PDB file of C-alpha atoms in Angstrom:
ATOM      1  CA  MET A 546       5.568  -9.101  12.849  1.00  0.00           C
ATOM      2  CA  ILE A 547       6.194  -6.512   9.855  1.00  0.00           C
ATOM      3  CA  GLN A 548       9.734  -7.718   9.493  1.00  0.00           C
ATOM      4  CA  GLN A 549       8.329 -11.115   9.321  1.00  0.00           C
ATOM      5  CA  LEU A 550       5.869 -10.305   6.796  1.00  0.00           C
ATOM      6  CA  THR A 551       8.560  -8.359   4.551  1.00  0.00           C
ATOM      7  CA  ILE A 552      10.634 -12.009   4.885  1.00  0.00           C
ATOM      8  CA  ASP A 553       8.048 -14.144   3.899  1.00  0.00           C
ATOM      9  CA  THR A 554       6.710 -11.680   0.998  1.00  0.00           C
ATOM     10  CA  ILE A 555      10.782 -11.329  -0.358  1.00  0.00           C
ATOM     11  CA  ASP A 556      11.197 -14.955  -0.168  1.00  0.00           C
ATOM     12  CA  ILE A 557       7.899 -15.809  -1.989  1.00  0.00           C
ATOM     13  CA  ILE A 558       8.932 -12.754  -4.458  1.00  0.00           C
ATOM     14  CA  GLU A 559      12.558 -14.299  -5.079  1.00  0.00           C
ATOM     15  CA  ARG A 560      11.469 -17.855  -5.487  1.00  0.00           C
ATOM     16  CA  LYS A 561       9.001 -17.363  -8.479  1.00  0.00           C
ATOM     17  CA  THR A 562      11.555 -14.575  -9.510  1.00  0.00           C
ATOM     18  CA  ALA A 563      13.704 -18.008 -10.338  1.00  0.00           C
ATOM     19  CA  MET A 564      10.835 -19.710 -11.021  1.00  0.00           C
ATOM     20  CA  LEU A 565       9.677 -17.342 -13.729  1.00  0.00           C
ATOM     21  CA  GLU A 566      13.714 -17.065 -15.049  1.00  0.00           C
ATOM     22  CA  ASN A 567      14.132 -20.865 -15.054  1.00  0.00           C
ATOM     23  CA  THR A 568      10.413 -21.205 -16.976  1.00  0.00           C
ATOM     24  CA  ILE A 569      11.630 -18.748 -19.702  1.00  0.00           C
ATOM     25  CA  SER A 570      14.989 -19.960 -20.572  1.00  0.00           C
ATOM     26  CA  ASN A 571      13.740 -23.302 -20.704  1.00  0.00           C
ATOM     27  CA  PHE A 572      10.413 -22.747 -22.584  1.00  0.00           C
ATOM     28  CA  THR A 573      10.677 -25.165 -25.306  1.00  0.00           C
ATOM     29  CA  MET A 574       8.964 -27.936 -22.152  1.00  0.00           C
ATOM     30  CA  GLY A 575       5.337 -27.066 -23.505  1.00  0.00           C
ATOM     31  CA  ILE A 576       1.981 -26.977 -21.552  1.00  0.00           C
ATOM     32  CA  ASN A 577       3.177 -26.948 -18.382  1.00  0.00           C
ATOM     33  CA  SER A 578       6.212 -24.650 -18.487  1.00  0.00           C
ATOM     34  CA  ASN A 579       3.370 -21.823 -19.559  1.00  0.00           C
ATOM     35  CA  ASN A 580       1.462 -22.741 -16.190  1.00  0.00           C
ATOM     36  CA  ASP A 581       3.859 -22.729 -14.379  1.00  0.00           C
ATOM     37  CA  MET A 582       5.057 -19.612 -16.073  1.00  0.00           C
ATOM     38  CA  ILE A 583       1.453 -17.889 -15.284  1.00  0.00           C
ATOM     39  CA  ASP A 584       1.322 -19.042 -12.097  1.00  0.00           C
ATOM     40  CA  ALA A 585       5.025 -17.588 -10.500  1.00  0.00           C
ATOM     41  CA  LEU A 586       3.925 -14.318 -12.587  1.00  0.00           C
ATOM     42  CA  PHE A 587       0.711 -14.073 -10.927  1.00  0.00           C
ATOM     43  CA  PHE A 588       2.105 -15.176  -7.624  1.00  0.00           C
ATOM     44  CA  ILE A 589       4.781 -12.037  -7.788  1.00  0.00           C
ATOM     45  CA  LEU A 590       2.047  -9.739  -8.913  1.00  0.00           C
ATOM     46  CA  GLU A 591      -0.231 -10.998  -5.384  1.00  0.00           C
ATOM     47  CA  GLN A 592       2.791 -10.151  -3.533  1.00  0.00           C
ATOM     48  CA  THR A 593       3.573  -6.719  -4.564  1.00  0.00           C
ATOM     49  CA  ALA A 594       0.125  -5.670  -4.261  1.00  0.00           C
ATOM     50  CA  PHE A 595       0.358  -7.237  -0.654  1.00  0.00           C
ATOM     51  CA  PHE A 596       3.628  -5.612   0.371  1.00  0.00           C
ATOM     52  CA  GLY A 597       2.163  -2.007  -1.775  1.00  0.00           C
ATOM     53  CA  ASN A 598      -0.952  -2.167   1.029  1.00  0.00           C
ATOM     54  CA  VAL A 599       1.421  -3.046   4.131  1.00  0.00           C
ATOM     55  CA  VAL A 600       3.616  -0.277   3.187  1.00  0.00           C
ATOM     56  CA  LEU A 601       0.767   2.064   2.517  1.00  0.00           C
ATOM     57  CA  ASN A 602      -0.571   1.427   6.088  1.00  0.00           C
ATOM     58  CA  PHE A 603       3.023   1.788   7.909  1.00  0.00           C
ATOM     59  CA  PRO A 604       5.333   3.920   6.295  1.00  0.00           C
ATOM     60  CA  GLU A 605       7.862   4.093   8.986  1.00  0.00           C
ATOM     61  CA  ILE A 606       8.491   1.027   9.911  1.00  0.00           C
ATOM     62  CA  THR A 607       8.647  -0.516   6.312  1.00  0.00           C
ATOM     63  CA  ARG A 608      11.158   2.322   5.711  1.00  0.00           C
ATOM     64  CA  LYS A 609      12.882   0.996   8.804  1.00  0.00           C
ATOM     65  CA  ILE A 610      13.374  -2.349   7.973  1.00  0.00           C
ATOM     66  CA  LEU A 611      14.407  -2.064   4.341  1.00  0.00           C
ATOM     67  CA  LYS A 612      16.859   0.240   5.306  1.00  0.00           C
ATOM     68  CA  SER A 613      18.871  -1.876   7.272  1.00  0.00           C
ATOM     69  CA  GLN A 614      18.284  -4.353   4.487  1.00  0.00           C
ATOM     70  CA  ASN A 615      19.532  -3.253   0.771  1.00  0.00           C
ATOM     71  CA  ILE A 616      19.066  -6.107  -1.276  1.00  0.00           C
ATOM     72  CA  TRP A 617      15.551  -6.278   0.176  1.00  0.00           C
ATOM     73  CA  LYS A 618      14.388  -2.673  -1.035  1.00  0.00           C
ATOM     74  CA  GLU A 619      16.048  -3.567  -4.177  1.00  0.00           C
ATOM     75  CA  ILE A 620      13.894  -6.586  -4.713  1.00  0.00           C
ATOM     76  CA  ILE A 621      10.852  -4.999  -4.018  1.00  0.00           C
ATOM     77  CA  ILE A 622      11.289  -1.769  -5.624  1.00  0.00           C
ATOM     78  CA  TRP A 623      12.352  -4.444  -8.590  1.00  0.00           C
ATOM     79  CA  SER A 624       8.715  -6.202  -7.803  1.00  0.00           C
ATOM     80  CA  PHE A 625       6.837  -3.116  -7.518  1.00  0.00           C
ATOM     81  CA  ASN A 626       7.964  -1.878 -10.977  1.00  0.00           C
ATOM     82  CA  PHE A 627       7.415  -5.080 -12.523  1.00  0.00           C
ATOM     83  CA  ALA A 628       4.027  -5.136 -11.324  1.00  0.00           C
ATOM     84  CA  SER A 629       3.995  -1.407 -12.965  1.00  0.00           C
ATOM     85  CA  LYS A 630       5.074  -3.007 -16.412  1.00  0.00           C
ATOM     86  CA  MET A 631       2.398  -5.678 -16.252  1.00  0.00           C
ATOM     87  CA  GLN A 632      -1.026  -3.498 -15.801  1.00  0.00           C
ATOM     88  CA  TYR A 633      -2.762  -4.365 -17.671  1.00  0.00           C
ATOM     89  CA  LEU A 634      -2.927  -8.110 -16.150  1.00  0.00           C
ATOM     90  CA  VAL A 635      -3.277  -6.127 -12.629  1.00  0.00           C
ATOM     91  CA  ASP A 636      -6.756  -3.577 -11.419  1.00  0.00           C
ATOM     92  CA  GLU A 637      -6.515   0.385 -11.879  1.00  0.00           C
ATOM     93  CA  SER A 638      -6.136   0.210  -8.033  1.00  0.00           C
ATOM     94  CA  ILE A 639      -3.507  -1.962  -7.648  1.00  0.00           C
ATOM     95  CA  ILE A 640      -1.364   0.420  -9.641  1.00  0.00           C
ATOM     96  CA  THR A 641      -2.711   3.052  -8.319  1.00  0.00           C
ATOM     97  CA  GLU A 642      -1.599   1.835  -4.829  1.00  0.00           C
ATOM     98  CA  ILE A 643       1.661   0.343  -5.595  1.00  0.00           C
ATOM     99  CA  SER A 644       3.171   4.011  -7.580  1.00  0.00           C
ATOM    100  CA  LEU A 645       1.859   5.339  -3.824  1.00  0.00           C
ATOM    101  CA  ALA A 646       4.285   2.330  -2.093  1.00  0.00           C
ATOM    102  CA  ILE A 647       6.793   3.124  -4.236  1.00  0.00           C
ATOM    103  CA  GLU A 648       6.399   6.931  -3.597  1.00  0.00           C
ATOM    104  CA  GLU A 649       6.622   6.238   0.144  1.00  0.00           C
ATOM    105  CA  LEU A 650       9.883   4.020  -0.446  1.00  0.00           C
ATOM    106  CA  ASN A 651      11.689   6.563  -2.175  1.00  0.00           C
ATOM    107  CA  ASN A 652      10.037   9.009   0.227  1.00  0.00           C
ATOM    108  CA  THR A 653       9.726  11.529  -2.624  1.00  0.00           C
ATOM    109  CA  LYS A 654       7.309  14.302  -3.030  1.00  0.00           C
ATOM    110  CA  GLN A 655       3.748  13.769  -4.460  1.00  0.00           C
ATOM    111  CA  LYS A 656       4.975  13.792  -8.440  1.00  0.00           C
ATOM    112  CA  SER A 657       1.275  13.256  -9.028  1.00  0.00           C
ATOM    113  CA  GLU A 658      -2.208  14.106  -7.695  1.00  0.00           C
ATOM    114  CA  LEU A 659      -2.397  10.660  -6.158  1.00  0.00           C
ATOM    115  CA  THR A 660      -1.888  10.897  -2.337  1.00  0.00           C
ATOM    116  CA  ASN A 661      -2.286   8.329   0.096  1.00  0.00           C
ATOM    117  CA  TYR A 662      -5.777   8.448   1.463  1.00  0.00           C
ATOM    118  CA  ARG A 663      -4.321   6.161   4.626  1.00  0.00           C
ATOM    119  CA  GLU A 664      -2.167   9.011   5.739  1.00  0.00           C
ATOM    120  CA  ASN A 665      -4.217  11.322   8.612  1.00  0.00           C
ATOM    121  CA  ASN A 666      -3.272  14.676   7.413  1.00  0.00           C
ATOM    122  CA  TYR A 667      -5.330  13.514   3.878  1.00  0.00           C
ATOM    123  CA  LEU A 668      -7.943  13.508   6.134  1.00  0.00           C
ATOM    124  CA  PRO A 669     -10.946  16.609   5.947  1.00  0.00           C
ATOM    125  CA  LYS A 670     -10.530  18.386   9.300  1.00  0.00           C
ATOM    126  CA  LYS A 671     -13.261  18.958  12.064  1.00  0.00           C
ATOM    127  CA  LYS A 672     -14.107  22.770  11.761  1.00  0.00           C
ATOM    128  CA  THR A 673     -15.030  23.403  15.911  1.00  0.00           C
ATOM    129  CA  PHE A 674     -17.489  26.070  17.066  1.00  0.00           C
ATOM    130  CA  LYS A 675     -17.382  27.560  20.353  1.00  0.00           C
ATOM    131  CA  LYS A 676     -20.934  27.888  21.748  1.00  0.00           C
ATOM    132  CA  GLY A 677     -21.502  31.411  22.331  1.00  0.00           C
ATOM    133  CA  MET A 678     -22.095  32.407  26.141  1.00  0.00           C
ATOM    134  CA  THR A 679     -25.932  33.598  26.399  1.00  0.00           C
ATOM    135  CA  LYS A 680     -27.294  35.943  28.780  1.00  0.00           C
ATOM    136  CA  GLN A 681     -29.561  34.216  30.965  1.00  0.00           C
ATOM    137  CA  LYS A 682     -32.374  36.771  32.306  1.00  0.00           C
ATOM    138  CA  ARG A 683     -33.117  37.855  35.963  1.00  0.00           C
ATOM    139  CA  GLY A 684     -36.428  36.738  37.473  1.00  0.00           C
ATOM    140  CA  PRO A 685     -38.745  34.298  37.673  1.00  0.00           C
ATOM    141  CA  LYS A 686     -38.643  31.258  34.817  1.00  0.00           C
ATOM    142  CA  LEU A 687     -41.931  29.088  33.166  1.00  0.00           C
ATOM    143  CA  ILE A 688     -41.245  25.710  33.148  1.00  0.00           C
ATOM    144  CA  LYS A 689     -43.613  24.548  30.146  1.00  0.00           C
ATOM    145  CA  TYR A 690     -45.823  22.375  33.101  1.00  0.00           C
ATOM    146  CA  ASP A 691     -46.321  25.596  34.500  1.00  0.00           C
ATOM    147  CA  LEU A 692     -47.912  26.950  31.486  1.00  0.00           C
TER     148      LEU A 692
END
């Protein structure tokens, strides 16, 4: 399922990148090409943010999928870098998510104070308390309704 999701995402990014390059090369067309360029730009940013979320939720699976196809990894890394350069068009949380996804895919140590909040080791561990053994007194015991 994640492999199919990866294939679809990469296909959309490739098509919209080609469309974006085509509209930039034929920029003299006017307003219609401008709308196509904006549409392609936001499709790329949307798919990149979505795939960044997938990478953060399933890092091992996406690493395995992208390891088998180097071209896919190059396209995804390009789209992550492209989205990072377009930081004025997206929210700060998306930029953080994309930078975390880049670190996950490159399998690098944390360069910054950012952490993948979806990893289990980030969650605080619960302290375990042992109940102390109490000695029970010998002899008859009074119950509340006996009083």
